[in-house]
Short mmCIF file of N, CA and C and ligand atoms in Angstrom, two decimals:
data_model
loop_
_atom_site.label_atom_id
_atom_site.label_comp_id
_atom_site.label_asym_id
_atom_site.label_seq_id
_atom_site.Cartn_x
_atom_site.Cartn_y
_atom_site.Cartn_z
N MET T 61 6.69 -12.05 12.21
CA MET T 61 7.30 -11.03 11.21
C MET T 61 6.61 -9.78 11.14
N THR T 62 7.25 -8.59 10.98
CA THR T 62 6.87 -7.54 11.03
C THR T 62 6.98 -6.65 9.67
N VAL T 63 6.31 -5.50 9.61
CA VAL T 63 6.40 -4.52 8.57
C VAL T 63 7.92 -4.18 8.22
N ALA T 64 8.69 -4.12 9.49
CA ALA T 64 9.94 -3.58 9.46
C ALA T 64 10.85 -4.58 8.55
N ALA T 65 10.51 -5.91 8.64
CA ALA T 65 11.27 -6.67 7.92
C ALA T 65 10.96 -6.57 6.25
N ILE T 66 9.79 -6.21 6.04
CA ILE T 66 9.42 -6.10 4.59
C ILE T 66 10.26 -4.88 4.20
N LEU T 67 10.07 -3.67 4.87
CA LEU T 67 10.79 -2.45 4.47
C LEU T 67 12.23 -2.61 4.40
N ALA T 68 12.79 -3.48 5.21
CA ALA T 68 14.47 -3.76 5.11
C ALA T 68 14.69 -4.31 3.76
N THR T 69 13.66 -5.11 3.08
CA THR T 69 13.95 -5.50 1.68
C THR T 69 13.68 -4.69 0.68
N LYS T 70 12.45 -4.16 0.87
CA LYS T 70 11.89 -3.15 -0.37
C LYS T 70 12.36 -1.75 -0.23
N GLY T 71 12.93 -1.30 0.93
CA GLY T 71 13.17 0.11 1.23
C GLY T 71 12.01 1.09 1.64
N ASN T 72 12.50 2.20 1.76
CA ASN T 72 11.37 3.19 2.37
C ASN T 72 10.95 4.03 1.50
N ALA T 73 11.15 4.00 0.03
CA ALA T 73 10.85 4.99 -0.91
C ALA T 73 9.20 5.02 -1.02
N VAL T 74 8.60 6.02 -0.81
CA VAL T 74 7.12 6.39 -1.08
C VAL T 74 6.91 7.60 -2.01
N LEU T 75 6.08 7.08 -3.14
CA LEU T 75 5.75 8.31 -3.95
C LEU T 75 4.62 9.10 -3.44
N THR T 76 4.87 10.48 -3.41
CA THR T 76 3.68 11.15 -2.85
C THR T 76 3.39 12.26 -3.90
N VAL T 77 2.12 12.67 -3.54
CA VAL T 77 1.50 13.73 -4.59
C VAL T 77 0.89 14.74 -3.74
N ASP T 78 0.70 15.86 -4.35
CA ASP T 78 -0.11 17.01 -3.56
C ASP T 78 -1.58 17.03 -4.07
N GLN T 79 -2.32 17.39 -3.28
CA GLN T 79 -3.91 17.11 -3.39
C GLN T 79 -4.44 17.85 -4.64
N GLY T 80 -3.56 18.88 -4.95
CA GLY T 80 -4.03 19.83 -6.17
C GLY T 80 -3.67 19.15 -7.55
N SER T 81 -3.01 18.00 -7.56
CA SER T 81 -2.57 17.34 -8.74
C SER T 81 -3.69 17.02 -9.56
N SER T 82 -3.64 16.92 -10.88
CA SER T 82 -4.77 16.32 -11.70
C SER T 82 -4.82 14.72 -11.90
N LEU T 83 -6.03 14.39 -12.24
CA LEU T 83 -5.96 12.75 -12.24
C LEU T 83 -5.09 12.42 -13.48
N LYS T 84 -4.97 13.29 -14.45
CA LYS T 84 -4.09 12.99 -15.77
C LYS T 84 -2.68 12.80 -15.12
N GLU T 85 -2.34 13.65 -14.23
CA GLU T 85 -0.76 13.57 -13.78
C GLU T 85 -0.78 12.28 -12.97
N ILE T 86 -1.64 11.88 -12.06
CA ILE T 86 -1.77 10.72 -11.25
C ILE T 86 -1.65 9.39 -12.25
N ILE T 87 -2.44 9.41 -13.27
CA ILE T 87 -2.46 8.14 -14.13
C ILE T 87 -1.23 8.08 -14.81
N SER T 88 -0.47 9.13 -15.11
CA SER T 88 0.87 9.04 -15.64
C SER T 88 1.79 8.32 -14.58
N ILE T 89 1.80 8.81 -13.44
CA ILE T 89 2.70 8.25 -12.34
C ILE T 89 2.23 6.93 -12.02
N LEU T 90 1.19 6.51 -11.99
CA LEU T 90 0.88 5.08 -11.68
C LEU T 90 1.43 4.13 -12.85
N ALA T 91 1.13 4.62 -14.20
CA ALA T 91 1.37 3.91 -15.26
C ALA T 91 2.84 3.64 -15.31
N GLU T 92 3.63 4.96 -15.25
CA GLU T 92 5.22 4.93 -15.46
C GLU T 92 5.84 4.09 -14.31
N LYS T 93 5.31 4.27 -13.07
CA LYS T 93 6.08 3.50 -12.00
C LYS T 93 5.36 2.24 -11.88
N ARG T 94 4.37 1.88 -12.59
CA ARG T 94 3.89 0.37 -12.35
C ARG T 94 3.50 0.24 -11.03
N ILE T 95 2.58 1.17 -10.43
CA ILE T 95 2.25 1.16 -9.00
C ILE T 95 0.75 1.29 -9.05
N GLY T 96 0.06 1.04 -7.81
CA GLY T 96 -1.41 1.06 -7.83
C GLY T 96 -1.94 2.08 -7.08
N ALA T 97 -1.17 2.81 -6.34
CA ALA T 97 -1.59 3.93 -5.34
C ALA T 97 -0.58 4.74 -4.95
N VAL T 98 -0.87 6.01 -4.81
CA VAL T 98 0.10 6.96 -4.12
C VAL T 98 -0.52 7.74 -2.82
N ILE T 99 0.47 8.29 -2.19
CA ILE T 99 -0.01 8.72 -0.86
C ILE T 99 -0.10 10.29 -1.17
N VAL T 100 -1.21 10.85 -0.70
CA VAL T 100 -1.30 12.34 -0.84
C VAL T 100 -0.73 13.17 0.52
N LYS T 101 0.08 14.11 0.30
CA LYS T 101 0.54 15.04 1.43
C LYS T 101 0.16 16.49 1.29
N LYS T 102 0.02 16.93 2.38
CA LYS T 102 -0.20 18.33 2.61
C LYS T 102 1.09 19.24 2.32
N GLY T 103 0.86 20.59 2.27
CA GLY T 103 2.11 21.24 2.23
C GLY T 103 2.98 21.17 3.36
N ASP T 104 2.40 20.90 4.59
CA ASP T 104 3.26 20.77 5.84
C ASP T 104 3.95 19.44 5.92
N GLY T 105 3.85 18.59 4.91
CA GLY T 105 4.22 17.10 4.82
C GLY T 105 3.46 16.12 5.46
N SER T 106 2.51 16.47 6.12
CA SER T 106 1.51 15.45 6.65
C SER T 106 0.61 14.67 5.72
N VAL T 107 0.40 13.46 5.99
CA VAL T 107 -0.27 12.55 5.17
C VAL T 107 -1.81 12.92 5.16
N CYS T 108 -2.53 13.39 4.00
CA CYS T 108 -3.84 13.82 3.92
C CYS T 108 -4.70 12.73 3.16
N GLY T 109 -4.19 11.76 2.55
CA GLY T 109 -5.11 10.87 1.67
C GLY T 109 -4.16 9.94 0.99
N ILE T 110 -5.04 9.08 0.29
CA ILE T 110 -4.52 8.07 -0.54
C ILE T 110 -5.22 7.89 -1.88
N ILE T 111 -4.64 7.81 -2.97
CA ILE T 111 -5.60 7.68 -4.20
C ILE T 111 -5.06 6.45 -5.05
N SER T 112 -6.07 5.76 -5.30
CA SER T 112 -5.52 4.40 -5.79
C SER T 112 -6.29 4.28 -7.36
N GLU T 113 -5.82 3.30 -8.09
CA GLU T 113 -6.36 3.15 -9.37
C GLU T 113 -7.89 2.85 -9.38
N ARG T 114 -8.31 2.29 -8.23
CA ARG T 114 -9.90 2.23 -8.08
C ARG T 114 -10.66 3.51 -7.97
N ASP T 115 -9.99 4.52 -7.38
CA ASP T 115 -10.59 5.82 -7.23
C ASP T 115 -10.73 6.56 -8.69
N ILE T 116 -9.80 6.25 -9.40
CA ILE T 116 -9.61 6.66 -10.62
C ILE T 116 -10.80 6.21 -11.59
N VAL T 117 -10.64 4.89 -11.56
CA VAL T 117 -11.82 4.31 -12.44
C VAL T 117 -13.03 4.60 -11.86
N GLN T 118 -13.52 4.89 -10.46
CA GLN T 118 -14.86 5.34 -10.06
C GLN T 118 -15.09 6.77 -10.63
N GLU T 119 -14.06 7.56 -10.58
CA GLU T 119 -14.24 9.11 -11.13
C GLU T 119 -14.35 9.06 -12.55
N MET T 120 -13.89 8.13 -13.31
CA MET T 120 -13.97 8.12 -14.65
C MET T 120 -15.46 7.64 -15.03
N HIS T 121 -15.86 6.63 -14.37
CA HIS T 121 -17.10 6.15 -14.52
C HIS T 121 -18.24 7.30 -14.28
N GLU T 122 -18.02 8.10 -13.40
CA GLU T 122 -19.05 9.05 -12.92
C GLU T 122 -18.99 10.17 -14.11
N LYS T 123 -17.62 10.63 -14.23
CA LYS T 123 -17.61 11.77 -15.05
C LYS T 123 -17.10 11.74 -16.50
N GLY T 124 -16.80 10.49 -16.85
CA GLY T 124 -16.21 10.51 -18.27
C GLY T 124 -14.85 10.91 -18.30
N SER T 125 -14.60 11.40 -19.57
CA SER T 125 -13.07 11.98 -19.87
C SER T 125 -12.95 13.21 -19.10
N SER T 126 -13.81 13.92 -18.63
CA SER T 126 -13.75 15.37 -18.00
C SER T 126 -12.96 14.89 -16.60
N ALA T 127 -13.11 13.75 -16.32
CA ALA T 127 -12.36 13.29 -14.87
C ALA T 127 -11.00 13.53 -14.88
N LEU T 128 -10.28 13.45 -16.11
CA LEU T 128 -8.94 13.78 -16.21
C LEU T 128 -8.60 14.99 -15.60
N SER T 129 -9.29 16.11 -15.59
CA SER T 129 -9.04 17.35 -15.08
C SER T 129 -9.49 17.38 -13.48
N SER T 130 -10.22 16.51 -13.10
CA SER T 130 -10.49 16.44 -11.61
C SER T 130 -8.95 16.64 -10.77
N THR T 131 -9.14 16.96 -9.68
CA THR T 131 -7.96 16.71 -8.69
C THR T 131 -7.92 15.72 -7.89
N VAL T 132 -6.84 15.45 -7.29
CA VAL T 132 -6.64 14.36 -6.47
C VAL T 132 -7.68 14.53 -5.24
N SER T 133 -7.84 15.79 -4.61
CA SER T 133 -8.70 15.87 -3.57
C SER T 133 -10.09 15.52 -3.86
N ASP T 134 -10.42 15.50 -5.15
CA ASP T 134 -11.94 15.37 -5.55
C ASP T 134 -12.18 13.77 -5.17
N CYS T 135 -11.33 12.93 -5.40
CA CYS T 135 -11.57 11.60 -5.41
C CYS T 135 -10.66 10.62 -4.56
N MET T 136 -9.76 11.24 -3.68
CA MET T 136 -8.77 10.45 -2.80
C MET T 136 -9.67 9.94 -1.59
N THR T 137 -9.05 9.05 -0.80
CA THR T 137 -9.81 8.74 0.33
C THR T 137 -9.02 9.48 1.58
N SER T 138 -9.79 10.23 2.33
CA SER T 138 -9.06 11.13 3.27
C SER T 138 -8.81 10.43 4.45
N ASN T 139 -9.64 9.33 4.83
CA ASN T 139 -9.61 8.56 6.27
C ASN T 139 -8.61 7.42 6.12
N VAL T 140 -7.03 7.88 5.93
CA VAL T 140 -6.16 6.80 5.85
C VAL T 140 -6.00 5.95 6.95
N ILE T 141 -5.97 4.53 6.65
CA ILE T 141 -5.66 3.67 7.72
C ILE T 141 -4.01 3.15 7.53
N SER T 142 -3.36 3.44 8.58
CA SER T 142 -1.99 3.22 8.54
C SER T 142 -1.48 2.14 9.33
N CYS T 143 -0.23 1.74 9.21
CA CYS T 143 0.45 0.75 10.08
C CYS T 143 1.91 1.36 10.59
N THR T 144 2.53 0.59 11.37
CA THR T 144 3.70 1.02 11.83
C THR T 144 4.62 0.15 11.57
N ARG T 145 6.00 0.41 11.85
CA ARG T 145 6.91 -0.59 11.56
C ARG T 145 7.12 -1.99 12.38
N SER T 146 6.17 -1.77 13.55
CA SER T 146 6.24 -2.96 14.45
C SER T 146 4.86 -3.71 14.21
N SER T 147 3.95 -3.19 13.34
CA SER T 147 2.91 -4.04 12.98
C SER T 147 3.20 -5.34 12.53
N THR T 148 2.42 -6.47 12.85
CA THR T 148 2.88 -7.79 12.13
C THR T 148 2.20 -7.97 10.93
N ILE T 149 2.82 -8.75 9.89
CA ILE T 149 2.14 -8.93 8.64
C ILE T 149 0.81 -9.49 8.62
N ASN T 150 0.58 -10.34 9.85
CA ASN T 150 -0.95 -10.90 9.94
C ASN T 150 -1.77 -9.99 10.28
N GLU T 151 -1.30 -8.99 11.14
CA GLU T 151 -2.24 -7.90 11.30
C GLU T 151 -2.69 -6.93 10.12
N VAL T 152 -1.56 -6.65 9.16
CA VAL T 152 -1.64 -5.92 8.05
C VAL T 152 -2.55 -6.60 7.24
N MET T 153 -2.37 -7.94 6.99
CA MET T 153 -3.29 -8.66 6.13
C MET T 153 -4.84 -8.74 6.52
N GLU T 154 -5.01 -8.73 7.79
CA GLU T 154 -6.28 -8.74 8.19
C GLU T 154 -6.97 -7.44 7.93
N ILE T 155 -6.25 -6.33 8.26
CA ILE T 155 -6.78 -4.76 8.00
C ILE T 155 -7.09 -4.89 6.57
N MET T 156 -6.21 -5.11 5.81
CA MET T 156 -6.36 -4.95 4.28
C MET T 156 -7.52 -5.75 3.85
N THR T 157 -7.75 -7.07 4.30
CA THR T 157 -8.91 -8.02 3.90
C THR T 157 -10.10 -7.45 4.58
N SER T 158 -10.30 -6.94 5.50
CA SER T 158 -11.65 -6.62 6.22
C SER T 158 -11.93 -5.27 5.73
N ASN T 159 -10.96 -4.30 5.30
CA ASN T 159 -11.36 -2.93 4.77
C ASN T 159 -11.22 -2.98 3.09
N ARG T 160 -11.09 -4.19 2.67
CA ARG T 160 -11.03 -4.42 1.10
C ARG T 160 -10.08 -3.34 0.38
N PHE T 161 -8.86 -3.01 0.88
CA PHE T 161 -7.85 -2.25 0.02
C PHE T 161 -6.52 -3.17 0.12
N ARG T 162 -5.84 -2.49 -0.77
CA ARG T 162 -4.39 -3.16 -1.05
C ARG T 162 -3.16 -2.47 -0.72
N HIS T 163 -3.36 -1.18 -0.11
CA HIS T 163 -2.20 -0.56 0.25
C HIS T 163 -2.22 0.05 1.66
N MET T 164 -1.14 -0.05 2.37
CA MET T 164 -1.01 0.81 3.67
C MET T 164 0.25 1.56 3.72
N PRO T 165 -0.04 2.69 4.13
CA PRO T 165 1.26 3.62 4.41
C PRO T 165 1.93 3.00 5.96
N VAL T 166 3.14 3.19 5.98
CA VAL T 166 3.66 2.95 7.33
C VAL T 166 4.09 4.48 7.89
N ILE T 167 3.37 4.67 8.97
CA ILE T 167 3.61 6.04 9.67
C ILE T 167 3.89 5.98 11.14
N GLU T 168 5.13 6.55 11.27
CA GLU T 168 5.77 6.29 12.67
C GLU T 168 5.86 7.80 13.40
N LYS T 169 5.07 7.91 14.46
CA LYS T 169 5.10 9.46 15.05
C LYS T 169 4.87 10.49 13.96
N GLY T 170 3.80 10.33 13.14
CA GLY T 170 3.33 11.47 12.20
C GLY T 170 4.31 11.40 10.77
N LYS T 171 5.41 10.51 10.87
CA LYS T 171 6.26 10.49 9.74
C LYS T 171 5.98 9.35 8.79
N LEU T 172 5.87 9.57 7.55
CA LEU T 172 5.53 8.49 6.49
C LEU T 172 6.98 7.72 6.32
N GLU T 173 6.90 6.37 6.55
CA GLU T 173 8.23 5.55 6.68
C GLU T 173 8.31 4.61 5.56
N GLY T 174 7.23 4.40 4.70
CA GLY T 174 7.06 3.42 3.65
C GLY T 174 5.70 3.05 3.27
N ILE T 175 5.66 2.22 2.41
CA ILE T 175 4.36 1.80 2.11
C ILE T 175 4.33 0.17 1.82
N ILE T 176 3.26 -0.46 2.10
CA ILE T 176 3.23 -1.84 2.06
C ILE T 176 1.97 -2.26 1.39
N SER T 177 2.10 -3.04 0.38
CA SER T 177 1.07 -3.49 -0.56
C SER T 177 0.77 -4.82 -0.25
N ILE T 178 -0.40 -5.41 -0.89
CA ILE T 178 -0.91 -6.85 -0.75
C ILE T 178 0.17 -7.62 -1.26
N GLY T 179 0.83 -7.08 -2.33
CA GLY T 179 1.77 -8.08 -2.95
C GLY T 179 2.90 -8.29 -2.05
N ASP T 180 3.39 -7.25 -1.31
CA ASP T 180 4.49 -7.30 -0.41
C ASP T 180 4.23 -8.38 0.68
N VAL T 181 3.03 -8.38 1.19
CA VAL T 181 2.42 -9.28 2.14
C VAL T 181 2.44 -10.65 1.69
N VAL T 182 2.04 -10.77 0.53
CA VAL T 182 1.76 -12.22 0.03
C VAL T 182 3.10 -12.82 -0.29
N LYS T 183 4.12 -11.91 -0.71
CA LYS T 183 5.39 -12.32 -0.97
C LYS T 183 6.04 -13.02 0.39
N GLU T 184 5.93 -12.17 1.43
CA GLU T 184 6.56 -12.44 2.77
C GLU T 184 5.95 -13.72 3.30
N LYS T 185 4.65 -13.77 3.10
CA LYS T 185 3.84 -15.07 3.55
C LYS T 185 4.55 -16.18 2.97
N ILE T 186 4.66 -16.14 1.44
CA ILE T 186 5.16 -17.41 0.78
C ILE T 186 6.64 -17.75 1.27
N LYS T 187 7.54 -16.67 1.52
CA LYS T 187 8.67 -16.80 1.91
C LYS T 187 8.83 -17.54 3.40
N GLN T 188 7.77 -17.06 4.16
CA GLN T 188 7.68 -17.87 5.56
C GLN T 188 7.24 -19.17 5.24
N ALA T 189 6.37 -19.45 4.35
CA ALA T 189 5.78 -20.93 4.36
C ALA T 189 7.02 -21.79 3.81
N GLU T 190 7.86 -21.17 2.75
CA GLU T 190 8.96 -22.04 2.32
C GLU T 190 10.03 -22.18 3.45
N ARG T 191 10.31 -21.20 4.47
CA ARG T 191 11.13 -21.52 5.46
C ARG T 191 10.62 -22.57 6.53
N ASP T 192 9.24 -22.66 6.69
CA ASP T 192 8.73 -23.36 7.73
C ASP T 192 8.93 -24.90 7.06
N ALA T 193 8.61 -24.98 5.77
CA ALA T 193 8.58 -26.39 5.02
C ALA T 193 10.27 -26.79 5.03
N GLU T 194 11.07 -26.00 4.87
CA GLU T 194 12.45 -26.31 4.88
C GLU T 194 12.81 -26.82 6.36
N ASP T 195 12.38 -25.99 7.50
CA ASP T 195 12.68 -26.43 8.83
C ASP T 195 12.19 -27.66 9.19
N MET T 196 10.88 -28.05 8.61
CA MET T 196 10.38 -29.35 8.89
C MET T 196 11.02 -30.40 8.24
N ARG T 197 11.50 -30.33 6.82
CA ARG T 197 12.37 -31.12 6.13
C ARG T 197 13.52 -31.53 6.84
N ASN T 198 14.37 -30.45 7.43
CA ASN T 198 15.51 -30.68 8.11
C ASN T 198 15.18 -31.36 9.55
N TYR T 199 14.25 -31.06 10.09
CA TYR T 199 13.82 -31.82 11.30
C TYR T 199 13.56 -33.17 11.24
N ILE T 200 12.97 -33.61 10.06
CA ILE T 200 12.58 -34.92 9.90
C ILE T 200 13.77 -35.69 9.36
N ALA T 201 14.63 -35.05 8.62
CA ALA T 201 15.96 -35.63 8.10
C ALA T 201 16.80 -36.10 9.27
N ALA T 202 16.82 -34.98 10.23
CA ALA T 202 17.71 -35.23 11.46
C ALA T 202 17.20 -36.27 12.47
N SER T 203 15.91 -36.62 12.41
CA SER T 203 15.27 -37.52 13.57
C SER T 203 15.32 -38.97 13.01
P1 AMP P 334 -6.81 -0.32 -3.16
O1 AMP P 334 -7.37 -1.76 -3.03
O2 AMP P 334 -5.68 0.05 -2.53
O3 AMP P 334 -6.55 -0.14 -4.86
O4 AMP P 334 -7.91 0.79 -2.73
C1 AMP P 334 -9.30 0.46 -2.92
C2 AMP P 334 -9.94 1.94 -2.12
O5 AMP P 334 -9.45 1.80 -0.74
C3 AMP P 334 -9.57 3.09 -2.81
O6 AMP P 334 -10.77 4.01 -2.72
C4 AMP P 334 -8.55 3.63 -1.85
O7 AMP P 334 -8.41 5.03 -1.81
C5 AMP P 334 -8.83 3.19 -0.67
N1 AMP P 334 -7.71 2.85 0.25
C6 AMP P 334 -6.54 2.15 -0.04
N2 AMP P 334 -5.61 2.17 0.92
C7 AMP P 334 -6.12 2.61 1.96
C8 AMP P 334 -5.79 2.79 3.26
N3 AMP P 334 -4.63 2.48 3.74
N4 AMP P 334 -6.73 3.45 3.99
C9 AMP P 334 -7.76 3.94 3.78
N5 AMP P 334 -8.33 3.79 2.38
C10 AMP P 334 -7.61 3.15 1.47
#
C-alpha cells in the first residue's frame, strides 16, 4: 500500500504559508482548518519548511505572548523530510516514528503533491487489517 492510495482518498490539497507570516496568523489557520501543521513555501514555490503546533508551543514557552508576532521563519523546521507517491505506508510510518513527527509532505520532482499525517497512516492500517480479517473469514468459510 502506497502514499498514492491515501492521496486518492484524501486528495492533494495542501495548505501552504509564506515564511514571513506571523505565528498569530498560523494559529488562526491551524485552529480554523483543524490541522496540526502547514508547509512553508518560498516565493518561487519551492518548499522551505514545515511549522507544526509543537513549534508554536515551543516558541510561546520561550517568548511568552510576544511569540505571537514572531514569524514562521523564526521557528519552522527547515530540514523537511518528505516522501513520494510511491513510498509505502510502512516506510512513512517508520520515518515518522523514528523522527518523532506526525506530518510528511509528498514531493515529486520538486513539486508539492500532498501531505500525509500520522492519522492518515493509522486509518489506512486499520482498513488494511479489516480487509485481511475479512479475507481470512472468507477463506475459512470456503474451506
Ligand atoms: P509534528 O509531530 O508534525 O507536530 O512535528 C513535530 C516537530 O517535527 C516540529 O518541530 C515540526 O516542525 C517537525 N516536523 C514535522 N514534520 C516534519 C517533516 N516532515 N520533516 C521535518 N520535520 C518535521
